[in-house]
Coordinates of C-alpha atoms and ligand atoms in Angstrom, one line a residue:
M273 CA 270.9 -18.4 -126.4
A274 CA 274.3 -18.5 -125.5
A275 CA 276.6 -20.3 -127.9
D276 CA 279.6 -20.6 -125.4
E277 CA 277.5 -21.3 -122.6
P278 CA 277.6 -25.3 -122.2
E279 CA 274.0 -26.7 -122.0
A280 CA 273.2 -29.5 -120.0
G281 CA 272.5 -32.6 -121.6
H282 CA 268.4 -33.5 -121.8
Y283 CA 266.8 -36.6 -119.7
L284 CA 264.7 -38.0 -122.2
A285 CA 261.2 -39.5 -120.9
G286 CA 257.8 -40.3 -121.9
L287 CA 254.6 -39.1 -121.1
R288 CA 251.5 -40.3 -120.4
L289 CA 249.4 -37.2 -121.0
A290 CA 246.2 -39.4 -121.5
G291 CA 242.9 -37.8 -119.5
R292 CA 246.0 -35.1 -118.5
K293 CA 245.6 -31.6 -118.8
V294 CA 247.8 -29.7 -121.3
V295 CA 247.9 -26.2 -121.6
V296 CA 249.1 -25.0 -124.9
V297 CA 249.7 -20.9 -125.0
G298 CA 249.3 -18.9 -128.2
G299 CA 247.6 -20.6 -130.8
G300 CA 249.3 -20.3 -134.2
S301 CA 251.4 -22.2 -136.2
V302 CA 253.4 -23.9 -133.5
A303 CA 250.6 -24.5 -131.5
Q304 CA 249.0 -26.2 -134.4
R305 CA 251.8 -28.4 -135.2
R306 CA 251.9 -29.7 -131.6
L307 CA 248.6 -30.1 -131.7
P308 CA 249.0 -33.8 -133.0
N309 CA 250.6 -35.0 -130.8
L310 CA 249.2 -34.2 -127.5
L311 CA 246.0 -35.3 -129.0
A312 CA 247.3 -38.2 -130.4
A313 CA 249.1 -39.0 -127.1
Q314 CA 245.0 -38.1 -125.8
A315 CA 246.1 -35.6 -123.7
R316 CA 243.1 -32.4 -122.7
V317 CA 244.4 -29.8 -124.2
V318 CA 243.3 -26.4 -123.5
V319 CA 244.5 -23.7 -126.0
V320 CA 244.6 -19.9 -124.6
A321 CA 245.2 -17.5 -127.4
I322 CA 243.7 -14.4 -128.5
D323 CA 243.4 -15.2 -132.3
P324 CA 243.6 -19.0 -132.0
T325 CA 244.5 -20.3 -136.0
P326 CA 241.1 -21.8 -137.8
A327 CA 242.7 -24.7 -137.3
V328 CA 243.7 -24.8 -133.9
E329 CA 239.7 -22.9 -133.4
A330 CA 237.8 -25.8 -135.7
N331 CA 240.1 -28.6 -133.3
P332 CA 236.9 -30.4 -131.8
L333 CA 239.5 -32.0 -129.7
V334 CA 240.4 -28.7 -128.2
E335 CA 239.3 -26.5 -125.4
V336 CA 239.9 -23.1 -126.6
V337 CA 239.8 -19.9 -124.6
R338 CA 240.0 -17.1 -126.4
R339 CA 241.5 -14.8 -124.6
P340 CA 244.9 -13.5 -123.8
Y341 CA 246.9 -14.9 -120.9
A342 CA 246.6 -15.3 -117.8
D343 CA 248.5 -16.0 -114.2
G344 CA 246.9 -18.8 -113.2
D345 CA 246.4 -20.7 -116.4
L346 CA 248.4 -23.7 -115.9
D347 CA 246.4 -24.5 -112.5
G348 CA 245.7 -28.6 -113.0
A349 CA 248.1 -28.7 -116.0
W350 CA 250.8 -31.6 -115.7
Y351 CA 252.4 -29.6 -119.1
A352 CA 252.8 -26.8 -121.1
I353 CA 253.7 -25.5 -124.3
A354 CA 254.5 -21.2 -124.5
C355 CA 254.0 -20.4 -127.9
T356 CA 252.8 -16.9 -128.3
D357 CA 254.6 -14.2 -130.5
D358 CA 255.1 -12.4 -127.8
P359 CA 258.5 -12.8 -125.7
A360 CA 257.0 -11.7 -122.4
V361 CA 254.1 -13.5 -122.4
N362 CA 255.8 -17.2 -122.6
A363 CA 258.3 -15.7 -120.0
A364 CA 255.7 -15.5 -118.2
V365 CA 254.3 -18.6 -118.7
A366 CA 257.3 -20.7 -118.1
D367 CA 257.2 -18.6 -114.7
E368 CA 254.2 -20.2 -113.4
A369 CA 255.1 -23.2 -114.8
Q370 CA 258.4 -22.8 -112.5
R371 CA 256.2 -22.0 -109.7
R372 CA 254.0 -25.1 -110.2
R373 CA 256.4 -27.2 -110.5
I374 CA 254.9 -27.8 -114.5
F375 CA 257.6 -28.9 -117.2
C376 CA 257.5 -26.1 -119.5
V377 CA 258.4 -25.2 -123.3
R378 CA 259.3 -22.0 -124.4
A379 CA 258.8 -22.2 -128.2
D380 CA 261.0 -18.8 -128.9
D381 CA 263.6 -19.5 -126.1
A382 CA 264.2 -23.5 -125.3
R383 CA 267.0 -22.4 -122.6
S384 CA 264.1 -20.7 -121.0
G385 CA 262.2 -23.7 -120.7
T386 CA 262.3 -27.0 -118.4
A387 CA 261.3 -29.4 -121.3
V388 CA 262.2 -29.3 -125.0
T389 CA 260.1 -30.8 -127.9
P390 CA 261.6 -33.9 -129.6
A391 CA 261.6 -34.3 -133.6
S392 CA 259.5 -37.0 -133.6
A393 CA 257.8 -39.8 -136.0
R394 CA 256.3 -43.0 -135.6
H395 CA 257.2 -46.1 -136.6
D396 CA 255.3 -49.4 -136.5
G397 CA 254.5 -48.9 -133.3
L398 CA 258.6 -47.1 -132.5
A399 CA 258.5 -43.6 -131.1
V400 CA 261.3 -42.1 -132.2
G401 CA 262.3 -38.8 -130.6
V402 CA 265.7 -36.6 -131.7
L403 CA 267.5 -33.9 -129.9
A404 CA 270.1 -32.2 -130.9
S405 CA 271.1 -29.3 -128.3
G406 CA 268.6 -27.1 -130.2
D407 CA 269.9 -27.1 -133.5
H408 CA 266.6 -28.0 -134.9
R409 CA 267.2 -28.4 -138.4
R410 CA 269.9 -30.7 -137.3
S411 CA 267.3 -33.2 -135.1
A412 CA 265.0 -33.2 -138.0
Q413 CA 267.2 -34.1 -140.7
V414 CA 268.1 -37.0 -138.2
R415 CA 265.0 -37.6 -137.5
D416 CA 264.2 -37.9 -141.2
R417 CA 267.1 -40.5 -141.8
L418 CA 266.1 -42.8 -139.0
L419 CA 262.6 -42.7 -140.1
A420 CA 263.7 -43.5 -143.7
A421 CA 266.4 -46.0 -142.4
L422 CA 263.4 -48.0 -140.5
E423 CA 260.8 -47.7 -143.9
H424 CA 263.6 -49.2 -145.6
S425 CA 265.0 -52.0 -143.8
A426 CA 263.1 -54.9 -146.3
S427 CA 265.9 -55.1 -148.4
P428 CA 267.1 -58.7 -149.1
S429 CA 270.0 -58.3 -146.2
T430 CA 267.8 -57.4 -144.1
P431 CA 266.3 -59.0 -141.5
P432 CA 262.1 -57.6 -140.6
E433 CA 261.5 -56.1 -137.7
G434 CA 260.5 -59.0 -135.9
P435 CA 257.1 -61.4 -136.8
H436 CA 253.8 -60.6 -137.3
A437 CA 251.4 -62.6 -135.9
P438 CA 250.2 -65.1 -138.5
G439 CA 246.9 -63.6 -140.4
V440 CA 246.4 -62.4 -144.0
A441 CA 246.7 -58.7 -145.1
L442 CA 245.2 -58.3 -148.5
V443 CA 247.5 -55.3 -149.8
G444 CA 247.3 -52.8 -152.7
G445 CA 250.4 -52.5 -154.5
G446 CA 249.7 -49.9 -156.1
P447 CA 249.7 -49.1 -160.8
G448 CA 253.1 -50.5 -160.7
A449 CA 255.9 -48.7 -160.0
P450 CA 257.7 -50.1 -156.4
D451 CA 257.0 -46.0 -155.1
L452 CA 252.9 -45.9 -155.4
I453 CA 252.2 -48.6 -152.3
T454 CA 250.8 -46.9 -149.0
V455 CA 253.5 -47.0 -145.9
R456 CA 251.3 -49.3 -144.3
G457 CA 251.5 -51.9 -147.1
R458 CA 255.0 -51.9 -147.6
A459 CA 255.5 -52.1 -143.8
L460 CA 253.3 -55.3 -144.1
L461 CA 255.2 -56.9 -147.1
Q462 CA 258.4 -56.1 -144.9
R463 CA 257.2 -59.3 -142.5
A464 CA 255.3 -61.1 -144.6
D465 CA 256.4 -65.0 -144.4
V466 CA 254.4 -65.6 -147.7
V467 CA 253.5 -63.3 -150.4
V468 CA 250.8 -64.4 -153.1
A469 CA 251.2 -61.5 -155.9
D470 CA 248.9 -61.0 -158.7
R471 CA 250.1 -60.3 -162.1
L472 CA 249.3 -56.7 -162.0
A473 CA 251.3 -56.8 -158.2
P474 CA 254.4 -54.2 -158.4
A475 CA 257.4 -56.6 -159.8
E476 CA 260.0 -54.5 -158.7
L477 CA 258.5 -55.0 -154.7
L478 CA 258.7 -58.7 -155.0
A479 CA 262.2 -58.6 -156.3
G480 CA 263.2 -56.7 -153.1
L481 CA 261.8 -59.8 -150.4
R482 CA 264.5 -61.3 -148.5
P483 CA 265.0 -65.1 -150.2
D484 CA 263.5 -66.9 -147.5
V485 CA 260.0 -65.8 -148.3
E486 CA 258.1 -68.0 -150.0
V487 CA 256.7 -66.0 -153.2
I488 CA 253.7 -67.7 -154.9
D489 CA 252.0 -66.1 -157.8
A490 CA 248.2 -66.3 -158.6
A491 CA 248.3 -66.1 -162.0
K492 CA 250.6 -69.1 -162.2
V493 CA 248.0 -71.2 -159.5
P494 CA 246.4 -73.8 -162.1
Y495 CA 242.6 -74.3 -163.3
G496 CA 239.9 -72.7 -165.0
R497 CA 239.3 -69.2 -163.6
A498 CA 236.4 -69.9 -161.0
I499 CA 238.6 -72.3 -159.8
R500 CA 241.3 -70.5 -159.8
Q501 CA 240.1 -68.2 -156.6
E502 CA 238.7 -70.7 -155.2
K503 CA 242.5 -72.2 -154.7
I504 CA 243.9 -68.8 -154.5
N505 CA 241.3 -68.5 -151.4
E506 CA 242.6 -72.0 -149.9
I507 CA 246.3 -71.3 -150.1
L508 CA 245.9 -67.9 -148.3
V509 CA 244.0 -69.6 -145.5
D510 CA 246.1 -72.9 -145.1
R511 CA 249.5 -71.0 -145.0
A512 CA 247.6 -68.7 -142.6
R513 CA 246.3 -71.4 -140.5
A514 CA 250.1 -72.7 -140.6
G515 CA 250.8 -69.8 -138.3
R516 CA 252.6 -68.0 -141.9
F517 CA 252.1 -64.0 -142.2
V518 CA 250.6 -63.8 -145.9
V519 CA 250.5 -61.0 -147.9
R520 CA 248.0 -60.9 -150.7
L521 CA 249.5 -58.2 -152.8
K522 CA 246.8 -57.0 -155.6
G523 CA 247.6 -54.1 -158.2
G524 CA 245.7 -51.1 -157.6
D525 CA 243.4 -52.0 -155.1
P526 CA 242.3 -54.4 -153.9
Y527 CA 238.3 -54.0 -154.1
V528 CA 238.8 -52.6 -156.9
F529 CA 237.9 -54.9 -159.3
G530 CA 240.1 -56.6 -157.0
R531 CA 238.1 -59.9 -155.8
G532 CA 239.7 -58.2 -152.7
F533 CA 236.1 -59.2 -150.8
E534 CA 235.8 -62.6 -152.0
E535 CA 239.5 -63.2 -150.1
V536 CA 238.3 -61.3 -147.1
Q537 CA 235.1 -63.6 -147.0
A538 CA 237.4 -66.8 -147.2
C539 CA 238.6 -65.6 -144.8
V540 CA 236.5 -64.6 -142.4
E541 CA 234.8 -67.6 -142.7
A542 CA 237.9 -69.5 -141.8
G543 CA 238.7 -67.7 -138.3
V544 CA 241.5 -66.6 -139.8
P545 CA 242.4 -62.4 -138.8
V546 CA 242.5 -60.3 -142.0
T547 CA 243.1 -57.1 -143.0
V548 CA 242.7 -54.6 -145.9
V549 CA 245.2 -52.3 -146.5
P550 CA 244.0 -50.0 -149.3
G551 CA 245.9 -49.7 -152.6
V552 CA 246.1 -46.5 -155.3
T553 CA 244.0 -47.9 -157.7
S554 CA 245.3 -47.5 -161.5
A555 CA 241.6 -46.2 -162.8
I556 CA 242.3 -43.1 -160.9
S557 CA 246.5 -43.3 -160.9
A558 CA 246.8 -43.8 -164.4
P559 CA 244.9 -40.8 -165.8
A560 CA 246.6 -38.7 -163.3
L561 CA 250.2 -40.3 -164.3
A562 CA 249.3 -39.2 -167.7
G563 CA 248.0 -35.9 -166.9
I564 CA 244.4 -36.5 -166.7
P565 CA 242.6 -35.3 -163.9
V566 CA 239.6 -37.5 -163.6
T567 CA 237.2 -34.9 -162.4
H568 CA 237.8 -30.9 -162.7
R569 CA 235.2 -27.7 -161.4
G570 CA 233.0 -26.4 -164.1
I571 CA 233.7 -30.2 -166.2
T572 CA 232.9 -32.7 -164.6
H573 CA 231.0 -33.7 -161.6
E574 CA 231.7 -37.3 -161.7
V575 CA 233.6 -40.7 -162.6
V576 CA 232.5 -43.4 -163.9
I577 CA 234.6 -46.4 -163.4
V578 CA 233.4 -49.2 -165.5
S579 CA 234.3 -53.0 -166.1
G580 CA 234.9 -54.0 -169.6
H581 CA 235.5 -58.3 -168.7
V582 CA 232.0 -58.9 -170.6
A583 CA 230.8 -57.2 -174.0
P584 CA 228.2 -54.8 -173.5
D585 CA 225.5 -57.6 -174.5
H586 CA 226.8 -60.3 -172.5
P587 CA 224.2 -62.0 -170.1
D588 CA 226.3 -61.5 -167.8
S589 CA 226.9 -57.5 -168.2
L590 CA 225.3 -55.6 -164.8
T591 CA 226.0 -52.4 -166.7
D592 CA 223.5 -50.4 -169.2
W593 CA 226.0 -49.4 -171.3
P594 CA 222.3 -47.2 -172.7
E595 CA 222.8 -45.1 -169.6
L596 CA 226.0 -44.5 -169.7
G597 CA 225.9 -42.8 -172.9
R598 CA 223.9 -40.7 -171.7
L599 CA 226.5 -39.3 -169.3
A600 CA 228.4 -35.8 -169.6
G601 CA 230.8 -37.1 -167.2
T602 CA 234.3 -38.8 -167.3
I603 CA 234.4 -42.7 -167.7
V604 CA 236.6 -44.9 -166.5
L605 CA 237.2 -47.9 -168.4
M606 CA 239.0 -50.5 -166.9
M607 CA 240.2 -53.9 -168.7
G608 CA 238.9 -52.2 -172.0
V609 CA 241.4 -53.1 -174.8
D610 CA 239.9 -56.3 -176.1
R611 CA 236.3 -54.9 -176.8
L612 CA 236.8 -51.3 -177.0
D613 CA 235.2 -51.5 -180.8
E614 CA 232.0 -53.0 -178.3
F615 CA 232.0 -50.3 -175.9
A616 CA 232.8 -47.1 -178.2
A617 CA 229.8 -48.2 -180.2
A618 CA 227.6 -49.0 -177.2
L619 CA 227.9 -45.6 -176.0
I620 CA 227.8 -43.7 -179.0
D621 CA 224.5 -45.9 -179.3
G622 CA 223.8 -44.5 -175.7
G623 CA 223.9 -41.2 -176.9
R624 CA 228.0 -40.0 -176.5
D625 CA 229.4 -37.7 -179.5
G626 CA 231.5 -40.0 -181.3
Q627 CA 234.0 -36.8 -181.1
T628 CA 234.3 -36.9 -177.5
P629 CA 238.1 -37.1 -176.5
V630 CA 239.6 -40.7 -174.9
A631 CA 242.8 -41.0 -173.4
M632 CA 244.2 -44.5 -173.2
I633 CA 246.9 -45.2 -171.1
E634 CA 249.3 -48.1 -171.3
N635 CA 251.8 -49.7 -168.1
A636 CA 250.7 -46.7 -166.4
S637 CA 253.8 -45.7 -163.6
L638 CA 256.2 -48.3 -165.5
P639 CA 258.9 -46.7 -167.4
T640 CA 257.2 -48.5 -170.3
Q641 CA 253.8 -46.2 -169.7
R642 CA 252.8 -45.2 -173.1
L643 CA 249.7 -43.1 -174.0
L644 CA 247.5 -42.9 -176.7
R645 CA 244.5 -40.4 -177.6
S646 CA 241.9 -39.4 -179.9
A647 CA 238.0 -39.2 -180.4
L648 CA 235.9 -41.9 -178.9
V649 CA 234.8 -42.8 -182.8
D650 CA 238.3 -43.5 -183.6
A651 CA 239.5 -45.2 -180.3
P652 CA 239.1 -48.6 -181.3
A653 CA 241.0 -47.9 -184.4
V654 CA 244.4 -45.8 -183.1
A655 CA 244.3 -48.6 -180.6
R656 CA 244.6 -51.2 -183.0
E657 CA 247.1 -49.5 -185.4
E658 CA 249.2 -48.5 -182.2
G659 CA 249.1 -52.2 -180.9
L660 CA 247.6 -51.1 -177.2
R661 CA 247.9 -53.9 -175.0
P662 CA 246.6 -55.1 -171.5
P663 CA 247.2 -53.4 -168.9
A664 CA 245.4 -50.2 -169.5
I665 CA 243.3 -47.6 -168.8
I666 CA 240.9 -45.5 -170.8
V667 CA 239.9 -42.3 -170.2
I668 CA 236.6 -40.5 -171.6
G669 CA 235.1 -37.4 -171.5
A670 CA 235.9 -34.1 -171.8
V671 CA 239.0 -33.9 -169.1
A672 CA 240.3 -36.7 -171.8
G673 CA 241.7 -34.0 -173.6
F674 CA 243.0 -31.8 -171.5
L675 CA 246.2 -32.3 -172.7
E676 CA 248.7 -30.9 -174.6
G677 CA 248.3 -31.2 -178.2
A678 CA 244.7 -31.2 -177.0
A679 CA 243.4 -30.5 -181.5
E680 CA 244.9 -34.1 -182.5
A681 CA 241.2 -35.5 -180.7
E682 CA 239.8 -33.5 -183.6
Ligands
LIG988 N1 243.1 -53.8 -158.4 C1 242.8 -52.9 -159.8 C2 242.4 -53.1 -160.5 C3 242.7 -54.5 -161.5 S1 241.8 -54.8 -162.8 C4 243.5 -51.2 -159.1 O1 242.7 -50.4 -158.3 O2 243.9 -50.4 -161.0 C5 243.1 -54.8 -164.2 C6 243.1 -53.8 -164.9 O3 243.3 -52.3 -164.4 C7 243.8 -53.6 -166.4 O4 242.5 -53.7 -167.4 C8 243.8 -51.9 -166.2 O5 242.6 -51.8 -166.9 C9 244.0 -51.7 -165.3 N2 245.7 -51.6 -164.6 C10 246.0 -52.3 -163.6 N3 247.2 -52.0 -163.6 C11 247.4 -50.9 -164.6 C12 248.6 -49.8 -164.9 N4 249.6 -50.0 -164.6 N5 248.1 -49.2 -166.3 C13 246.4 -49.0 -166.9 N6 245.9 -49.6 -166.3 C14 245.9 -50.9 -165.1

């Protein structure tokens, strides 16, 4: 590209490619990177390539023609991308495109093509594309900044990007750090008129809400445990029926010991539109944040996530603790701090080795995160001595001994 030759500006257009043939000549990394957006636009993509990458070849939505490009391959195409590693082939593709008046991108020499690919992104119904006269690094940087600005427009001083339709979104907030919510969850939170938050919902996210958002602390809804859930369901339904968009913000994932499904049922019964946004559950992420993989090849082929909200011998318990004691894999115990002695005893009675490593992770992902380690038989005493407090995840199994200083577990 001659630097002294001023380039005419590009005319930006959005192409409707659904059902239309797009020919990509070349099957390497450039093709691989272009395919997702073409397929998202539902284009009928034909890749002509001698040696396509496995990802291109294995893509079931793409027709792969495994041979060298031949004149005529662009027949019937609306758009073409020439991205082989052979400039002569790319030039030939561009020539054919020119003859047939098909817009064509030349990956190796942008100016010789009749179209260029913008740095692009999608956000909440928007398509953002940036062209920077061939300066790819700049266009990608600007795209990233635009996207970050769109994603961060939740600050109290910034208005939301327009109202959301009334209804309820059950959003998993992740284990507690404000940046461990999903992108989708945060986008919906930014549009909420009402936020009903659990005790374990990331507090910093609430601090970032606009002042006009009504925040209801579900933990403070009065009455006993059972009635409280009914009251919360009622609040969700009533607010949504009043035409407001309600985000029910929960810690971790809404469906992992979060009673999320009860709330979905209540909304469905009331005819209120409801959607669920999964979250990063503390069951998996608290161990990960402490450096513990819940599975490891050759060590464990199972993870059992168990609630400790009732004692092992309680009539309401649905857990077969003797069976769990026979398990060799990983056990993740949630809500287990207060009765850890009973759970440890039940597992050992069931056959689990008392020397099995245990890791206890308190306040995972928060500045107060703390990790305690011991053998299973000593875990209740260690927890007591160190003053372990909920919320904590207790990991039982060989993977809990993977940390540095594993000898302490002996
Ligand atoms: N739905 C949540 C779990 C709710 S039950 C999720 O998917 O994570 C509450 C239990 O979750 C707590 O008793 C504790 O065991 C665990 N927990 C939640 N947040 C935690 C955190 N930041 N650190 C450690 N444990 C946590």
